[in-house]
Amino acid sequence: MTMAESDSFKGSSRETALWYGRAMEHLVEVVLELSHARDLATIMAIVKRAARSLTGADGATFVLRDGDQCHYADEDAISPLWKGLRFPMSACISGWSMLNRQSAVIEDIYADPRIPADAYRPTFVKSLVMVPIRRADPVGAIGSYWAQHCRPGPERVKLLQALADTTAVALDNVRLYAELEKRVGERTSELETILANIQAGVLFVVEGQIVRANPKAAELLGIDSASVLVGMPIGLSLRSAAGDISLLEADSGTALVKALDAELQLESRHGTSFWAHVIRQPLDPLIYPGGAIWLIEN
């Protein structure tokens, strides 16, 4: 059913109910897609397609607020609209929607004083709906456009606004995800600096396998680089000069790791022996089953 047919149809409430049910099912699918989005490009790709399909429009646009301007960031339409362009908030309908925190339904764009007619003349647009993203404090807007005069019913507008509300949540999630990634990156960089400069060998072992090592550990064990240690069994990496490796292998490959604090004579890959203070500290088994941190001091 086309947009004009659905909105002018007066005879069958059953037909309208069936259409609305299908639209709601589609909206649920879109919500699930947006919940997995981790960047702005993905959000815009999902939203522009959904805006057009949910409203039956000939085009849709995704607008972001950029200070006192509206950035027409993306679009999906039968012919080009304004992708990549910026307009003053006071000079476009998306800005009006954001500033007034409400939707705009315009059946004839050339009869509405809020529309900058010169910007629309090169396009196919005759009618439109614009809704704000995050109504309490708008950060953008979503628009649907038609090549023929029509006035979309309230159900269509509600669907578009529901999409915009979901988009607001997705944008917040992306921002939080980016902040988390930044913090993790900063902490990882700090950890790498500490591990690179600490004067003790550090090994992170999970179920008997080395998954992380610092340069000092490689130096003590006579290994060319810390990366070579990754993937090696802890029992083969730490070799007892006396041939007694029972203390070192006691927990290798098991989910339950015991603590160890001992003075051991170890042998490096170069054949030189040295006395070392070896500490094995188990990690939380619920997070790292069979995990432990090993410290080796010469």
mmCIF file of C-alpha atoms in Angstrom:
data_model
loop_
_atom_site.group_PDB
_atom_site.id
_atom_site.type_symbol
_atom_site.label_atom_id
_atom_site.label_comp_id
_atom_site.label_asym_id
_atom_site.label_seq_id
_atom_site.Cartn_x
_atom_site.Cartn_y
_atom_site.Cartn_z
ATOM 1 C CA MET A 1 0.000 0.000 0.000
ATOM 2 C CA THR A 2 1.397 3.398 -0.982
ATOM 3 C CA MET A 3 1.592 6.413 1.260
ATOM 4 C CA ALA A 4 -1.281 8.195 -0.455
ATOM 5 C CA GLU A 5 -3.436 5.057 -0.327
ATOM 6 C CA SER A 6 -2.805 4.376 3.349
ATOM 7 C CA ASP A 7 -3.420 7.927 4.500
ATOM 8 C CA SER A 8 -6.501 8.567 2.400
ATOM 9 C CA PHE A 9 -8.007 5.148 3.013
ATOM 10 C CA LYS A 10 -11.238 5.559 4.997
ATOM 11 C CA GLY A 11 -13.012 2.244 4.593
ATOM 12 C CA SER A 12 -11.123 -0.475 6.445
ATOM 13 C CA SER A 13 -9.774 -0.185 9.963
ATOM 14 C CA ARG A 14 -8.620 -3.814 9.594
ATOM 15 C CA GLU A 15 -6.351 -2.844 6.692
ATOM 16 C CA THR A 16 -4.913 -0.003 8.734
ATOM 17 C CA ALA A 17 -4.362 -2.296 11.726
ATOM 18 C CA LEU A 18 -2.560 -4.859 9.563
ATOM 19 C CA TRP A 19 -0.287 -2.181 8.114
ATOM 20 C CA TYR A 20 0.473 -0.746 11.548
ATOM 21 C CA GLY A 21 1.249 -4.199 12.929
ATOM 22 C CA ARG A 22 3.753 -4.873 10.134
ATOM 23 C CA ALA A 23 5.303 -1.454 10.661
ATOM 24 C CA MET A 24 5.720 -2.081 14.388
ATOM 25 C CA GLU A 25 7.377 -5.425 13.696
ATOM 26 C CA HIS A 26 9.793 -3.659 11.371
ATOM 27 C CA LEU A 27 10.461 -0.982 13.987
ATOM 28 C CA VAL A 28 11.350 -3.679 16.542
ATOM 29 C CA GLU A 29 13.862 -5.132 14.062
ATOM 30 C CA VAL A 30 15.370 -1.684 13.575
ATOM 31 C CA VAL A 31 15.632 -1.157 17.345
ATOM 32 C CA LEU A 32 17.587 -4.422 17.609
ATOM 33 C CA GLU A 33 19.893 -3.349 14.783
ATOM 34 C CA LEU A 34 20.550 0.001 16.440
ATOM 35 C CA SER A 35 21.307 -1.681 19.765
ATOM 36 C CA HIS A 36 24.331 -3.330 18.122
ATOM 37 C CA ALA A 37 25.593 -0.196 16.352
ATOM 38 C CA ARG A 38 29.025 0.952 17.501
ATOM 39 C CA ASP A 39 29.652 3.943 15.235
ATOM 40 C CA LEU A 40 27.788 6.866 13.688
ATOM 41 C CA ALA A 41 28.067 5.584 10.112
ATOM 42 C CA THR A 42 26.250 2.380 11.051
ATOM 43 C CA ILE A 43 23.508 4.294 12.847
ATOM 44 C CA MET A 44 22.930 6.584 9.871
ATOM 45 C CA ALA A 45 22.823 3.672 7.425
ATOM 46 C CA ILE A 46 20.171 1.913 9.526
ATOM 47 C CA VAL A 47 18.102 5.009 10.245
ATOM 48 C CA LYS A 48 17.920 6.471 6.744
ATOM 49 C CA ARG A 49 16.621 3.165 5.320
ATOM 50 C CA ALA A 50 14.199 2.669 8.193
ATOM 51 C CA ALA A 51 12.827 6.225 7.976
ATOM 52 C CA ARG A 52 11.986 5.759 4.339
ATOM 53 C CA SER A 53 10.461 2.290 4.694
ATOM 54 C CA LEU A 54 8.455 3.048 7.849
ATOM 55 C CA THR A 55 6.833 6.129 6.334
ATOM 56 C CA GLY A 56 6.621 4.968 2.730
ATOM 57 C CA ALA A 57 8.499 8.091 1.700
ATOM 58 C CA ASP A 58 10.426 8.848 -1.497
ATOM 59 C CA GLY A 59 13.395 10.065 0.492
ATOM 60 C CA ALA A 60 14.806 10.352 3.982
ATOM 61 C CA THR A 61 17.562 12.436 5.538
ATOM 62 C CA PHE A 62 19.633 12.250 8.704
ATOM 63 C CA VAL A 63 20.523 15.632 10.198
ATOM 64 C CA LEU A 64 22.964 16.360 13.019
ATOM 65 C CA ARG A 65 23.152 19.550 15.015
ATOM 66 C CA ASP A 66 26.558 21.198 14.625
ATOM 67 C CA GLY A 67 26.582 24.239 16.886
ATOM 68 C CA ASP A 68 24.196 26.736 15.318
ATOM 69 C CA GLN A 69 24.029 24.798 12.052
ATOM 70 C CA CYS A 70 22.214 21.752 10.716
ATOM 71 C CA HIS A 71 24.500 19.220 9.081
ATOM 72 C CA TYR A 72 22.670 17.061 6.534
ATOM 73 C CA ALA A 73 24.924 14.084 7.199
ATOM 74 C CA ASP A 74 23.254 11.305 5.184
ATOM 75 C CA GLU A 75 20.267 10.531 2.986
ATOM 76 C CA ASP A 76 18.397 7.830 1.100
ATOM 77 C CA ALA A 77 16.247 9.282 -1.669
ATOM 78 C CA ILE A 78 15.081 8.874 -5.275
ATOM 79 C CA SER A 79 17.380 11.765 -6.216
ATOM 80 C CA PRO A 80 19.968 13.893 -4.367
ATOM 81 C CA LEU A 81 18.879 16.189 -1.565
ATOM 82 C CA TRP A 82 21.460 18.026 0.581
ATOM 83 C CA LYS A 83 23.927 15.401 1.790
ATOM 84 C CA GLY A 84 27.082 17.016 3.199
ATOM 85 C CA LEU A 85 25.635 20.537 3.313
ATOM 86 C CA ARG A 86 25.155 22.736 6.355
ATOM 87 C CA PHE A 87 22.453 25.352 6.908
ATOM 88 C CA PRO A 88 21.780 27.784 9.763
ATOM 89 C CA MET A 89 19.415 26.404 12.396
ATOM 90 C CA SER A 90 17.080 29.334 11.784
ATOM 91 C CA ALA A 91 16.961 28.774 8.030
ATOM 92 C CA CYS A 92 15.786 25.157 7.658
ATOM 93 C CA ILE A 93 12.923 22.969 8.836
ATOM 94 C CA SER A 94 15.252 20.552 10.625
ATOM 95 C CA GLY A 95 16.527 23.478 12.676
ATOM 96 C CA TRP A 96 12.963 24.546 13.412
ATOM 97 C CA SER A 97 12.139 21.023 14.597
ATOM 98 C CA MET A 98 15.155 20.966 16.903
ATOM 99 C CA LEU A 99 14.687 24.492 18.257
ATOM 100 C CA ASN A 100 10.982 23.901 18.948
ATOM 101 C CA ARG A 101 11.477 20.289 20.059
ATOM 102 C CA GLN A 102 8.553 19.042 18.012
ATOM 103 C CA SER A 103 7.690 17.418 14.726
ATOM 104 C CA ALA A 104 6.759 19.334 11.591
ATOM 105 C CA VAL A 105 4.219 17.918 9.119
ATOM 106 C CA ILE A 106 4.063 19.953 5.918
ATOM 107 C CA GLU A 107 1.752 18.943 3.081
ATOM 108 C CA ASP A 108 2.831 21.735 0.705
ATOM 109 C CA ILE A 109 6.355 22.978 1.286
ATOM 110 C CA TYR A 110 5.840 26.036 -0.937
ATOM 111 C CA ALA A 111 2.894 27.182 1.176
ATOM 112 C CA ASP A 112 4.699 27.044 4.503
ATOM 113 C CA PRO A 113 6.733 30.077 5.646
ATOM 114 C CA ARG A 114 9.144 27.843 7.603
ATOM 115 C CA ILE A 115 10.490 26.357 4.368
ATOM 116 C CA PRO A 116 13.365 28.017 2.437
ATOM 117 C CA ALA A 117 11.772 27.480 -0.987
ATOM 118 C CA ASP A 118 14.942 28.187 -2.987
ATOM 119 C CA ALA A 119 16.719 25.257 -1.306
ATOM 120 C CA TYR A 120 13.886 22.900 -2.246
ATOM 121 C CA ARG A 121 13.251 23.883 -5.850
ATOM 122 C CA PRO A 122 16.120 21.768 -7.289
ATOM 123 C CA THR A 123 14.734 18.719 -5.469
ATOM 124 C CA PHE A 124 11.753 16.408 -5.935
ATOM 125 C CA VAL A 125 10.237 17.316 -2.549
ATOM 126 C CA LYS A 126 6.593 18.411 -2.323
ATOM 127 C CA SER A 127 5.709 17.270 1.226
ATOM 128 C CA LEU A 128 7.664 16.329 4.319
ATOM 129 C CA VAL A 129 7.759 15.265 7.944
ATOM 130 C CA MET A 130 10.631 16.267 10.230
ATOM 131 C CA VAL A 131 11.087 14.975 13.788
ATOM 132 C CA PRO A 132 13.755 15.839 16.383
ATOM 133 C CA ILE A 133 16.276 13.331 17.725
ATOM 134 C CA ARG A 134 16.133 13.451 21.550
ATOM 135 C CA ARG A 135 13.216 15.766 22.092
ATOM 136 C CA ALA A 136 14.305 17.064 25.528
ATOM 137 C CA ASP A 137 17.602 18.360 24.130
ATOM 138 C CA PRO A 138 17.702 17.763 20.354
ATOM 139 C CA VAL A 139 20.972 16.654 18.790
ATOM 140 C CA GLY A 140 19.607 16.142 15.295
ATOM 141 C CA ALA A 141 16.547 15.409 13.212
ATOM 142 C CA ILE A 142 15.163 12.799 10.821
ATOM 143 C CA GLY A 143 13.160 13.816 7.786
ATOM 144 C CA SER A 144 10.938 11.954 5.332
ATOM 145 C CA TYR A 145 10.016 13.485 1.947
ATOM 146 C CA TRP A 146 7.444 12.821 -0.777
ATOM 147 C CA ALA A 147 7.473 13.658 -4.467
ATOM 148 C CA GLN A 148 3.682 14.109 -4.457
ATOM 149 C CA HIS A 149 1.504 16.177 -2.152
ATOM 150 C CA CYS A 150 0.364 14.136 0.829
ATOM 151 C CA ARG A 151 -0.224 14.589 4.516
ATOM 152 C CA PRO A 152 1.002 11.537 6.445
ATOM 153 C CA GLY A 153 -1.310 10.418 9.213
ATOM 154 C CA PRO A 154 -0.451 10.483 12.916
ATOM 155 C CA GLU A 155 0.580 6.803 12.888
ATOM 156 C CA ARG A 156 3.366 7.544 10.404
ATOM 157 C CA VAL A 157 4.570 10.505 12.425
ATOM 158 C CA LYS A 158 4.564 8.427 15.625
ATOM 159 C CA LEU A 159 6.617 5.726 13.928
ATOM 160 C CA LEU A 160 9.152 8.263 12.716
ATOM 161 C CA GLN A 161 9.366 9.858 16.159
ATOM 162 C CA ALA A 162 9.790 6.420 17.757
ATOM 163 C CA LEU A 163 12.660 5.803 15.347
ATOM 164 C CA ALA A 164 14.186 9.157 16.324
ATOM 165 C CA ASP A 165 13.853 8.351 20.041
ATOM 166 C CA THR A 166 15.603 5.019 19.500
ATOM 167 C CA THR A 167 18.276 6.791 17.465
ATOM 168 C CA ALA A 168 18.936 9.124 20.401
ATOM 169 C CA VAL A 169 19.659 6.113 22.619
ATOM 170 C CA ALA A 170 21.899 4.573 19.947
ATOM 171 C CA LEU A 171 23.878 7.820 19.629
ATOM 172 C CA ASP A 172 24.365 7.947 23.399
ATOM 173 C CA ASN A 173 25.541 4.325 23.351
ATOM 174 C CA VAL A 174 28.072 5.075 20.615
ATOM 175 C CA ARG A 175 29.397 8.042 22.580
ATOM 176 C CA LEU A 176 29.743 5.942 25.740
ATOM 177 C CA TYR A 177 31.336 3.103 23.783
ATOM 178 C CA ALA A 178 33.873 5.515 22.268
ATOM 179 C CA GLU A 179 34.685 6.951 25.704
ATOM 180 C CA LEU A 180 35.113 3.436 27.092
ATOM 181 C CA GLU A 181 37.410 2.461 24.228
ATOM 182 C CA LYS A 182 39.450 5.609 24.819
ATOM 183 C CA ARG A 183 39.781 4.873 28.526
ATOM 184 C CA VAL A 184 40.698 1.251 27.885
ATOM 185 C CA GLY A 185 43.289 2.415 25.358
ATOM 186 C CA GLU A 186 44.731 4.881 27.852
ATOM 187 C CA ARG A 187 44.859 2.255 30.606
ATOM 188 C CA THR A 188 46.400 -0.270 28.230
ATOM 189 C CA SER A 189 49.059 2.244 27.237
ATOM 190 C CA GLU A 190 49.775 2.955 30.908
ATOM 191 C CA LEU A 191 50.021 -0.767 31.641
ATOM 192 C CA GLU A 192 52.374 -1.314 28.699
ATOM 193 C CA THR A 193 54.622 1.474 29.980
ATOM 194 C CA ILE A 194 54.675 0.013 33.485
ATOM 195 C CA LEU A 195 55.356 -3.529 32.259
ATOM 196 C CA ALA A 196 58.098 -2.313 29.935
ATOM 197 C CA ASN A 197 59.941 -0.537 32.741
ATOM 198 C CA ILE A 198 59.364 -2.707 35.801
ATOM 199 C CA GLN A 199 62.504 -4.541 36.914
ATOM 200 C CA ALA A 200 60.767 -7.873 37.459
ATOM 201 C CA GLY A 201 59.502 -10.474 35.061
ATOM 202 C CA VAL A 202 55.717 -10.457 34.704
ATOM 203 C CA LEU A 203 53.726 -13.261 33.110
ATOM 204 C CA PHE A 204 49.945 -13.450 32.684
ATOM 205 C CA VAL A 205 49.017 -17.126 32.487
ATOM 206 C CA VAL A 206 45.621 -18.674 31.693
ATOM 207 C CA GLU A 207 45.159 -22.439 32.032
ATOM 208 C CA GLY A 208 48.880 -23.049 31.888
ATOM 209 C CA GLN A 209 49.512 -20.919 28.769
ATOM 210 C CA ILE A 210 51.321 -17.587 28.772
ATOM 211 C CA VAL A 211 49.050 -14.948 27.221
ATOM 212 C CA ARG A 212 51.084 -11.853 28.100
ATOM 213 C CA ALA A 213 54.672 -11.171 29.136
ATOM 214 C CA ASN A 214 56.890 -8.161 29.690
ATOM 215 C CA PRO A 215 60.433 -7.598 28.305
ATOM 216 C CA LYS A 216 62.089 -8.312 31.675
ATOM 217 C CA ALA A 217 60.544 -11.790 31.790
ATOM 218 C CA ALA A 218 61.964 -12.551 28.351
ATOM 219 C CA GLU A 219 65.371 -11.252 29.416
ATOM 220 C CA LEU A 220 65.469 -13.402 32.584
ATOM 221 C CA LEU A 221 64.379 -16.542 30.734
ATOM 222 C CA GLY A 222 66.789 -16.033 27.837
ATOM 223 C CA ILE A 223 64.035 -15.451 25.257
ATOM 224 C CA ASP A 224 64.556 -13.036 22.355
ATOM 225 C CA SER A 225 61.358 -11.056 22.970
ATOM 226 C CA ALA A 226 58.253 -11.038 25.143
ATOM 227 C CA SER A 227 56.074 -11.887 22.138
ATOM 228 C CA VAL A 228 57.868 -15.221 21.748
ATOM 229 C CA LEU A 229 56.702 -16.228 25.233
ATOM 230 C CA VAL A 230 53.040 -15.772 24.326
ATOM 231 C CA GLY A 231 51.401 -19.141 23.774
ATOM 232 C CA MET A 232 54.154 -21.120 25.518
ATOM 233 C CA PRO A 233 53.297 -23.451 28.445
ATOM 234 C CA ILE A 234 54.425 -21.957 31.737
ATOM 235 C CA GLY A 235 55.964 -25.285 32.784
ATOM 236 C CA LEU A 236 58.308 -25.266 29.799
ATOM 237 C CA SER A 237 59.149 -21.569 30.050
ATOM 238 C CA LEU A 238 60.260 -21.664 33.677
ATOM 239 C CA ARG A 239 62.927 -24.375 33.866
ATOM 240 C CA SER A 240 64.348 -25.416 37.211
ATOM 241 C CA ALA A 241 68.136 -25.645 37.250
ATOM 242 C CA ALA A 242 67.799 -28.632 39.605
ATOM 243 C CA GLY A 243 65.386 -30.400 37.297
ATOM 244 C CA ASP A 244 62.560 -30.152 39.823
ATOM 245 C CA ILE A 245 59.639 -28.474 38.097
ATOM 246 C CA SER A 246 56.876 -29.816 40.330
ATOM 247 C CA LEU A 247 56.337 -26.421 41.946
ATOM 248 C CA LEU A 248 56.110 -24.715 38.567
ATOM 249 C CA GLU A 249 53.785 -27.216 36.921
ATOM 250 C CA ALA A 250 51.566 -27.965 39.889
ATOM 251 C CA ASP A 251 48.654 -25.910 38.583
ATOM 252 C CA SER A 252 49.383 -25.722 34.869
ATOM 253 C CA GLY A 253 46.328 -26.277 32.733
ATOM 254 C CA THR A 254 43.895 -26.524 35.646
ATOM 255 C CA ALA A 255 40.958 -24.289 36.441
ATOM 256 C CA LEU A 256 42.007 -24.076 40.111
ATOM 257 C CA VAL A 257 45.298 -22.216 40.522
ATOM 258 C CA LYS A 258 47.083 -22.121 43.866
ATOM 259 C CA ALA A 259 49.245 -19.343 45.225
ATOM 260 C CA LEU A 260 53.011 -19.773 45.178
ATOM 261 C CA ASP A 261 55.765 -17.788 46.900
ATOM 262 C CA ALA A 262 59.162 -19.489 46.706
ATOM 263 C CA GLU A 263 62.877 -19.079 46.084
ATOM 264 C CA LEU A 264 63.822 -21.238 43.094
ATOM 265 C CA GLN A 265 66.952 -21.800 41.050
ATOM 266 C CA LEU A 266 65.935 -21.343 37.430
ATOM 267 C CA GLU A 267 67.786 -21.897 34.186
ATOM 268 C CA SER A 268 67.544 -19.605 31.188
ATOM 269 C CA ARG A 269 67.483 -20.742 27.577
ATOM 270 C CA HIS A 270 71.156 -19.753 27.394
ATOM 271 C CA GLY A 271 72.011 -22.380 30.008
ATOM 272 C CA THR A 272 72.820 -19.942 32.796
ATOM 273 C CA SER A 273 71.231 -20.529 36.186
ATOM 274 C CA PHE A 274 70.053 -17.923 38.666
ATOM 275 C CA TRP A 275 68.162 -17.753 41.911
ATOM 276 C CA ALA A 276 64.756 -16.147 41.601
ATOM 277 C CA HIS A 277 61.932 -15.132 43.868
ATOM 278 C CA VAL A 278 58.847 -16.553 42.131
ATOM 279 C CA ILE A 279 55.334 -15.447 43.078
ATOM 280 C CA ARG A 280 52.186 -16.876 41.531
ATOM 281 C CA GLN A 281 48.981 -15.011 42.409
ATOM 282 C CA PRO A 282 45.681 -16.574 41.233
ATOM 283 C CA LEU A 283 43.137 -14.305 39.529
ATOM 284 C CA ASP A 284 39.374 -14.281 40.051
ATOM 285 C CA PRO A 285 38.292 -17.714 38.704
ATOM 286 C CA LEU A 286 34.906 -16.353 37.636
ATOM 287 C CA ILE A 287 36.547 -13.855 35.291
ATOM 288 C CA TYR A 288 39.771 -15.694 34.389
ATOM 289 C CA PRO A 289 39.331 -19.434 34.997
ATOM 290 C CA GLY A 290 42.767 -20.932 35.552
ATOM 291 C CA GLY A 291 44.338 -17.474 35.424
ATOM 292 C CA ALA A 292 47.307 -16.230 37.424
ATOM 293 C CA ILE A 293 49.910 -13.474 37.471
ATOM 294 C CA TRP A 294 53.521 -14.655 37.850
ATOM 295 C CA LEU A 295 56.282 -12.354 39.138
ATOM 296 C CA ILE A 296 59.947 -13.343 38.749
ATOM 297 C CA GLU A 297 62.658 -11.376 40.532
ATOM 298 C CA ASN A 298 66.349 -12.147 40.039
#
